[in-house]
Amino acid sequence: MRSSHHPFPTRHAKPAGSSIQKSTLSKHESKRASDAQTIQIIAVLGCGTMGHGIAQMAAAAGFRVIMRDVEKDALVRAVQSIERNLEKGAKLGKLTEDECDMALQRLRGTVHLSETAEADLFIEAAPEVLEIKQNILREVETLAHKSFIFASNTSSLSITEIARASRHPERVVGMHFFNPVHIMRLLEIVRGKDTSAETVDAVRSVGLRMKKEPIIVKDAPGFASSRLGVALGLEAMRMLEQGVASARDIDTAMELGYNHPMGPLRLTDLVGLDVRLKIAEYLHTTLSSETFRPPEILRRMVSEGKLGKKTGEGFYKWNEEQ
Ligand SMILES: NC(=O)c1ccc[n+]([C@@H]2O[C@H](COP(=O)([O-])OP(=O)(O)OC[C@H]3O[C@@H](n4cnc5c(N)ncnc54)[C@H](O)[C@@H]3O)[C@@H](O)[C@H]2O)c1
């Protein structure tokens, strides 16, 4: 890439012709949520494994993106990963150098939530804990403009439950992206009990612009994807515990025997064992099903800090290049 752009913590100038001006906002506020075209600025709240990928795809799709994390180091890592991914994309001919530079210029990072106030759409990708997500939503509501939309990237938590923290539950929705976000095409849109059709339409349009294939699902524990994916992953761990086969051979069974692009244990390493454990605990309780009881091996590895790719070791050993 030609320019070395550093998306934070500097202030970002509004691009010429931007229609997001406070004065016009108030005139059109009531219309905003129902008009997907008016989503121009996206705030990504939490920039770890998922957040940085969501930010990258949103910026590449032409949205202005404000990345917010409570940890400055997480923002530094997020920017490095985005730069690396875009460079790889350019080498593979998926986008031009100019497109990479433009995407980077649309991004900025901050540790201050107040700097996200102008966003039209907030996509939360913070840890999988209901209280954390509800607190973020409460905070957003104190500073966002009146027709904001709040989307959670939760893998399993109830959107209806998260929305209980809001005075506008019709504007709360699930936008469940998959890891790695710049590669996986699925976007699971989760409609909470009170989510409006306009909100679903708006995030669907955003997803399409981000080159995702949206599906729309009811707010049920684990939605359509996590419930099946986590069941498979937990069974693979129990098989490993019982010595049925090595991690590699269990994964190979699914890859070559069932044409899965990646085996369930390698996938768990990419997702993060801690993330998977939280989802399993939640599904075990909400669905009252033994299928989702977290295996001992998962609890042990999480307590030992073997969280998968992000810590360098999970069911496999990982290095920076992988
Ligand atoms: N990891 C996956 O493969 C995957 C896939 C789909 C969905 N998800 C979901 O996405 C969400 C994030 O998962 P992840 O794997 O990216 O987690 P992660 O631990 O990699 O990143 C979470 C980030 O949120 C930050 N954070 C914590 N509190 C915050 C706050 N109040 N405001 C802003 N940032 C805050 C942390 O500093 C961290 O950088 C979870 O709900 C998870 O279930 C994860």
Coordinates of C-alpha atoms and ligand atoms in Angstrom, one line a residue:
M1 CA 0.0 0.0 0.0
R2 CA 1.3 3.4 -0.9
S3 CA 0.3 5.4 2.2
S4 CA 0.8 4.4 5.7
H5 CA -2.4 5.6 7.3
H6 CA -2.8 5.6 11.0
P7 CA -6.5 5.5 11.9
F8 CA -6.2 6.5 15.5
P9 CA -6.3 8.3 17.8
T10 CA -6.4 11.4 15.7
R11 CA -9.6 13.2 14.8
H12 CA -11.0 12.4 11.4
A13 CA -12.2 15.1 9.0
K14 CA -15.6 14.7 7.4
P15 CA -15.3 13.8 3.7
A16 CA -16.4 16.5 1.3
G17 CA -20.1 16.1 0.5
S18 CA -20.9 14.1 3.6
S19 CA -24.5 14.5 4.3
I20 CA -24.1 13.7 8.0
Q21 CA -24.4 17.1 9.5
K22 CA -26.0 17.7 12.9
S23 CA -28.3 20.4 11.4
T24 CA -29.7 18.1 8.7
L25 CA -29.9 15.1 11.1
S26 CA -32.6 16.7 13.2
K27 CA -34.8 17.4 10.2
H28 CA -34.7 13.9 8.9
E29 CA -34.3 12.0 12.1
S30 CA -37.7 10.3 12.1
K31 CA -37.1 8.9 8.6
R32 CA -33.5 7.8 9.2
A33 CA -34.1 4.3 10.7
S34 CA -36.4 3.3 7.9
D35 CA -34.0 4.4 5.1
A36 CA -31.1 2.0 4.8
Q37 CA -29.4 4.4 2.4
T38 CA -28.8 6.9 5.2
I39 CA -26.5 4.6 7.1
Q40 CA -23.2 6.2 6.4
I41 CA -21.2 6.0 9.6
I42 CA -20.8 2.7 11.5
A43 CA -19.3 2.4 15.0
V44 CA -17.8 -0.9 15.8
L45 CA -17.7 -1.4 19.6
G46 CA -15.1 -4.0 20.6
C47 CA -12.3 -4.6 18.2
G48 CA -10.9 -8.0 18.9
T49 CA -11.2 -11.1 16.7
M50 CA -14.5 -10.1 15.2
G51 CA -14.7 -6.3 15.6
H52 CA -11.6 -5.7 13.4
G53 CA -13.0 -7.8 10.6
I54 CA -16.4 -6.1 10.8
A55 CA -14.6 -2.7 10.7
Q56 CA -12.5 -3.8 7.7
M57 CA -15.4 -5.0 5.6
A58 CA -17.5 -1.9 6.5
A59 CA -14.7 0.4 5.5
A60 CA -14.1 -1.6 2.3
A61 CA -17.8 -1.2 1.5
G62 CA -17.5 2.6 1.6
F63 CA -18.9 3.3 5.1
R64 CA -17.0 5.6 7.5
V65 CA -16.1 3.5 10.5
I66 CA -15.2 4.4 14.0
M67 CA -13.6 1.6 15.9
R68 CA -14.0 1.8 19.7
D69 CA -12.3 -0.5 22.2
V70 CA -11.7 -0.1 25.9
E71 CA -8.1 -1.3 25.4
K72 CA -5.8 0.9 23.3
D73 CA -3.6 -2.2 22.6
A74 CA -6.7 -3.9 21.0
L75 CA -7.0 -1.0 18.6
V76 CA -3.4 -1.2 17.7
R77 CA -3.7 -4.9 17.0
A78 CA -7.0 -4.3 15.1
V79 CA -5.4 -1.8 12.7
Q80 CA -2.4 -4.1 12.1
S81 CA -4.6 -7.0 11.3
I82 CA -6.7 -4.9 8.9
E83 CA -3.6 -3.6 7.2
R84 CA -2.3 -7.2 6.8
N85 CA -5.6 -8.5 5.5
L86 CA -6.0 -5.7 3.0
E87 CA -2.5 -6.2 1.8
K88 CA -3.1 -9.9 1.3
G89 CA -6.3 -9.0 -0.5
A90 CA -4.5 -6.7 -2.9
K91 CA -1.8 -9.3 -3.6
L92 CA -4.5 -11.8 -4.5
G93 CA -6.1 -9.2 -6.8
K94 CA -9.3 -9.0 -4.7
L95 CA -9.0 -5.2 -4.5
T96 CA -6.7 -2.5 -5.8
E97 CA -4.1 -0.6 -3.9
D98 CA -6.2 2.5 -4.2
E99 CA -9.2 0.6 -2.7
C100 CA -7.0 -0.5 0.2
D101 CA -5.8 3.0 0.9
M102 CA -9.4 4.4 0.7
A103 CA -10.6 1.7 3.1
L104 CA -7.9 2.6 5.6
Q105 CA -8.7 6.3 5.3
R106 CA -12.3 5.6 6.2
L107 CA -11.3 4.1 9.5
R108 CA -10.5 5.7 12.8
G109 CA -10.1 4.3 16.3
T110 CA -10.8 5.6 19.7
V111 CA -11.0 4.5 23.3
H112 CA -13.7 7.1 24.0
L113 CA -17.3 6.1 23.4
S114 CA -18.2 9.8 23.1
E115 CA -16.4 9.9 19.8
T116 CA -18.8 7.5 18.2
A117 CA -21.9 9.7 18.8
E118 CA -22.3 10.5 15.1
A119 CA -22.7 6.9 14.0
D120 CA -25.9 5.7 12.4
L121 CA -25.3 2.1 13.1
F122 CA -23.5 0.7 16.2
I123 CA -22.2 -2.9 15.8
E124 CA -21.3 -4.3 19.2
A125 CA -18.6 -7.0 19.2
A126 CA -17.6 -7.0 22.9
P127 CA -17.3 -10.1 25.1
E128 CA -20.2 -12.6 25.1
V129 CA -21.6 -11.4 28.5
L130 CA -25.2 -10.1 28.6
E131 CA -24.4 -7.4 31.2
I132 CA -21.5 -6.0 29.1
K133 CA -23.7 -5.8 26.0
Q134 CA -26.6 -4.2 27.8
N135 CA -24.3 -1.7 29.5
I136 CA -22.9 -0.7 26.1
L137 CA -26.4 -0.3 24.7
R138 CA -27.4 1.9 27.6
E139 CA -24.3 4.0 27.1
V140 CA -24.9 4.3 23.4
E141 CA -28.4 5.4 23.9
T142 CA -27.3 8.4 26.0
L143 CA -25.2 9.8 23.2
A144 CA -26.5 8.5 19.8
H145 CA -28.8 10.5 17.5
K146 CA -32.4 9.6 17.7
S147 CA -32.7 7.1 14.9
F148 CA -29.6 5.0 15.6
I149 CA -29.6 1.3 15.1
F150 CA -27.9 -1.0 17.5
A151 CA -26.7 -4.4 16.3
S152 CA -25.1 -7.1 18.4
N153 CA -22.7 -9.6 17.0
T154 CA -23.5 -12.0 19.8
S155 CA -23.1 -15.7 18.9
S156 CA -25.9 -16.9 21.2
L157 CA -27.4 -14.4 23.6
S158 CA -31.0 -13.4 23.2
I159 CA -31.4 -10.2 21.2
T160 CA -34.8 -9.6 22.9
E161 CA -33.0 -9.8 26.3
I162 CA -30.2 -7.4 25.2
A163 CA -32.9 -5.0 24.0
R164 CA -34.5 -4.9 27.4
A165 CA -31.8 -2.4 28.3
S166 CA -33.1 0.0 25.6
R167 CA -36.0 2.4 25.4
H168 CA -36.1 1.6 21.6
P169 CA -36.1 -2.2 21.4
E170 CA -37.4 -1.9 17.8
R171 CA -34.0 -0.6 16.8
V172 CA -32.0 -3.5 18.3
V173 CA -31.1 -6.4 16.1
G174 CA -28.6 -9.2 15.8
M175 CA -25.9 -9.0 13.1
H176 CA -24.0 -12.2 13.5
F177 CA -20.9 -12.3 11.4
F178 CA -18.5 -15.2 11.1
N179 CA -14.8 -15.6 11.6
P180 CA -12.8 -14.6 9.8
V181 CA -15.2 -11.8 8.7
H182 CA -13.3 -10.9 5.6
I183 CA -13.7 -14.4 4.2
M184 CA -16.9 -15.9 5.6
R185 CA -19.9 -14.9 3.6
L186 CA -22.8 -15.6 6.0
L187 CA -24.5 -12.9 7.9
E188 CA -27.1 -14.2 10.3
I189 CA -29.6 -11.4 11.1
V190 CA -31.5 -12.0 14.3
R191 CA -34.9 -10.5 14.7
G192 CA -35.7 -9.9 18.4
K193 CA -39.3 -9.9 19.7
D194 CA -39.6 -6.2 19.2
T195 CA -37.2 -5.6 16.3
S196 CA -38.9 -3.6 13.5
A197 CA -39.0 -4.6 9.9
E198 CA -37.3 -1.3 9.0
T199 CA -34.4 -2.2 11.3
V200 CA -34.1 -5.6 9.7
D201 CA -34.2 -4.1 6.2
A202 CA -31.6 -1.5 7.1
V203 CA -29.0 -4.0 8.4
R204 CA -29.8 -6.4 5.6
S205 CA -28.8 -3.6 3.1
V206 CA -25.7 -2.9 5.0
G207 CA -24.8 -6.6 5.0
L208 CA -25.3 -6.8 1.2
R209 CA -23.1 -3.8 0.7
M210 CA -20.5 -5.6 2.8
K211 CA -20.7 -8.5 0.3
K212 CA -22.4 -10.8 2.8
E213 CA -25.2 -13.3 2.3
P214 CA -27.8 -12.5 4.9
I215 CA -30.2 -15.0 6.4
I216 CA -33.0 -13.9 8.8
V217 CA -33.7 -16.0 11.9
K218 CA -35.9 -15.9 14.9
D219 CA -34.4 -15.0 18.3
A220 CA -33.9 -18.6 19.6
P221 CA -30.9 -19.7 21.7
G222 CA -27.9 -20.2 19.4
F223 CA -29.9 -19.0 16.4
A224 CA -29.5 -21.2 13.3
S225 CA -25.7 -21.4 13.2
S226 CA -24.2 -21.5 16.7
R227 CA -26.6 -24.2 17.9
L228 CA -25.5 -26.6 15.3
G229 CA -21.8 -25.5 15.1
V230 CA -21.3 -25.6 18.8
A231 CA -23.0 -29.0 19.2
L232 CA -20.5 -30.4 16.7
G233 CA -17.5 -28.7 18.3
L234 CA -18.4 -30.0 21.8
E235 CA -18.8 -33.5 20.6
A236 CA -15.4 -33.4 18.9
M237 CA -13.9 -32.3 22.2
R238 CA -15.5 -35.2 24.1
M239 CA -14.2 -37.6 21.4
L240 CA -10.7 -36.1 21.9
E241 CA -11.1 -36.5 25.7
Q242 CA -12.1 -40.1 25.2
G243 CA -9.1 -40.8 23.0
V244 CA -11.2 -41.7 19.9
A245 CA -8.7 -40.0 17.6
S246 CA -6.2 -37.1 17.6
A247 CA -7.4 -33.5 17.0
R248 CA -6.0 -33.6 13.5
D249 CA -7.7 -36.9 12.7
I250 CA -11.1 -35.8 14.1
D251 CA -10.8 -32.6 12.0
T252 CA -9.7 -34.6 8.9
A253 CA -12.8 -36.8 9.3
M254 CA -15.1 -33.9 8.9
E255 CA -13.0 -32.2 6.2
L256 CA -12.6 -35.1 3.9
G257 CA -15.6 -37.3 5.0
Y258 CA -18.2 -34.5 5.1
N259 CA -16.6 -31.8 3.0
H260 CA -16.5 -29.3 5.8
P261 CA -13.9 -26.6 4.8
M262 CA -12.4 -26.8 8.3
G263 CA -12.7 -29.4 11.1
P264 CA -14.6 -28.5 14.4
L265 CA -11.5 -28.3 16.6
R266 CA -9.4 -26.1 14.3
L267 CA -12.5 -23.9 14.0
T268 CA -12.8 -23.7 17.8
D269 CA -9.1 -22.5 17.8
L270 CA -10.1 -19.7 15.4
V271 CA -13.2 -18.8 17.3
G272 CA -11.4 -18.8 20.7
L273 CA -12.0 -21.5 23.3
D274 CA -13.1 -18.9 25.9
V275 CA -15.8 -17.6 23.4
R276 CA -17.0 -21.2 22.8
L277 CA -17.1 -22.0 26.5
K278 CA -19.3 -19.0 27.2
I279 CA -21.7 -20.0 24.4
A280 CA -21.8 -23.6 25.5
E281 CA -22.6 -22.5 29.1
Y282 CA -25.4 -20.3 27.9
L283 CA -26.9 -22.9 25.6
H284 CA -26.6 -25.6 28.3
T285 CA -28.7 -23.4 30.6
T286 CA -31.2 -22.0 28.2
L287 CA -31.9 -25.2 26.2
S288 CA -31.6 -27.5 29.3
S289 CA -29.7 -29.9 27.0
E290 CA -26.8 -32.1 28.0
T291 CA -25.5 -31.7 24.4
F292 CA -24.2 -28.3 25.4
R293 CA -22.6 -29.2 28.8
P294 CA -19.0 -27.9 28.4
P295 CA -16.6 -30.8 28.4
E296 CA -13.9 -30.8 31.1
I297 CA -11.1 -30.5 28.5
L298 CA -12.6 -27.1 27.3
R299 CA -12.8 -25.7 30.9
R300 CA -9.2 -26.9 31.6
M301 CA -7.7 -25.4 28.5
V302 CA -9.5 -22.1 29.1
S303 CA -8.2 -21.9 32.7
E304 CA -4.7 -22.7 31.4
G305 CA -5.0 -19.7 28.9
K306 CA -5.0 -22.0 25.8
L307 CA -7.6 -20.0 24.0
G308 CA -6.6 -21.0 20.4
K309 CA -5.0 -18.9 17.7
K310 CA -5.2 -15.6 19.6
T311 CA -2.9 -17.0 22.4
G312 CA -0.8 -19.2 20.1
E313 CA -2.1 -22.5 21.4
G314 CA -5.4 -24.3 21.5
F315 CA -6.0 -27.8 20.0
Y316 CA -3.2 -26.8 17.7
K317 CA -0.1 -24.6 18.0
W318 CA -0.2 -21.4 16.1
N319 CA 2.3 -18.8 15.0
E320 CA 2.0 -15.2 13.8
E321 CA 2.0 -16.2 10.1
Q322 CA -0.9 -18.6 10.3
Ligands
LIG1 N1 -14.7 -15.3 17.9 C1 -15.6 -15.7 17.0 O1 -15.3 -16.5 16.1 C2 -17.0 -15.1 17.0 C3 -17.8 -15.4 15.9 C4 -19.1 -14.8 15.8 C5 -19.5 -14.0 16.8 N2 -18.6 -13.8 17.9 C6 -19.1 -12.9 19.0 O2 -18.5 -11.6 18.8 C7 -18.3 -11.0 20.1 C8 -16.9 -10.7 20.3 O3 -16.1 -11.8 20.2 P1 -14.6 -11.8 19.9 O4 -14.1 -13.2 19.6 O5 -14.3 -10.8 18.9 O6 -14.0 -11.3 21.3 P2 -12.5 -10.7 21.7 O7 -12.3 -11.1 23.1 O8 -11.5 -11.1 20.6 O9 -12.8 -9.1 21.5 C9 -13.6 -8.4 22.4 C10 -13.1 -7.0 22.5 O10 -14.0 -6.2 23.2 C11 -13.3 -5.3 24.0 N3 -14.2 -4.8 25.0 C12 -14.5 -5.2 26.2 N4 -15.4 -4.5 26.8 C13 -15.7 -3.5 25.9 C14 -16.6 -2.3 26.0 N5 -17.4 -2.1 27.0 N6 -16.6 -1.5 24.9 C15 -15.9 -1.8 23.8 N7 -15.0 -2.8 23.7 C16 -15.0 -3.7 24.8 C17 -12.1 -6.1 24.5 O11 -11.1 -5.2 24.9 C18 -11.8 -6.9 23.2 O12 -10.8 -6.2 22.4 C19 -18.9 -12.0 21.1 O13 -20.2 -11.7 21.4 C20 -18.8 -13.3 20.4 O14 -19.7 -14.3 20.9 C21 -17.4 -14.3 18.0

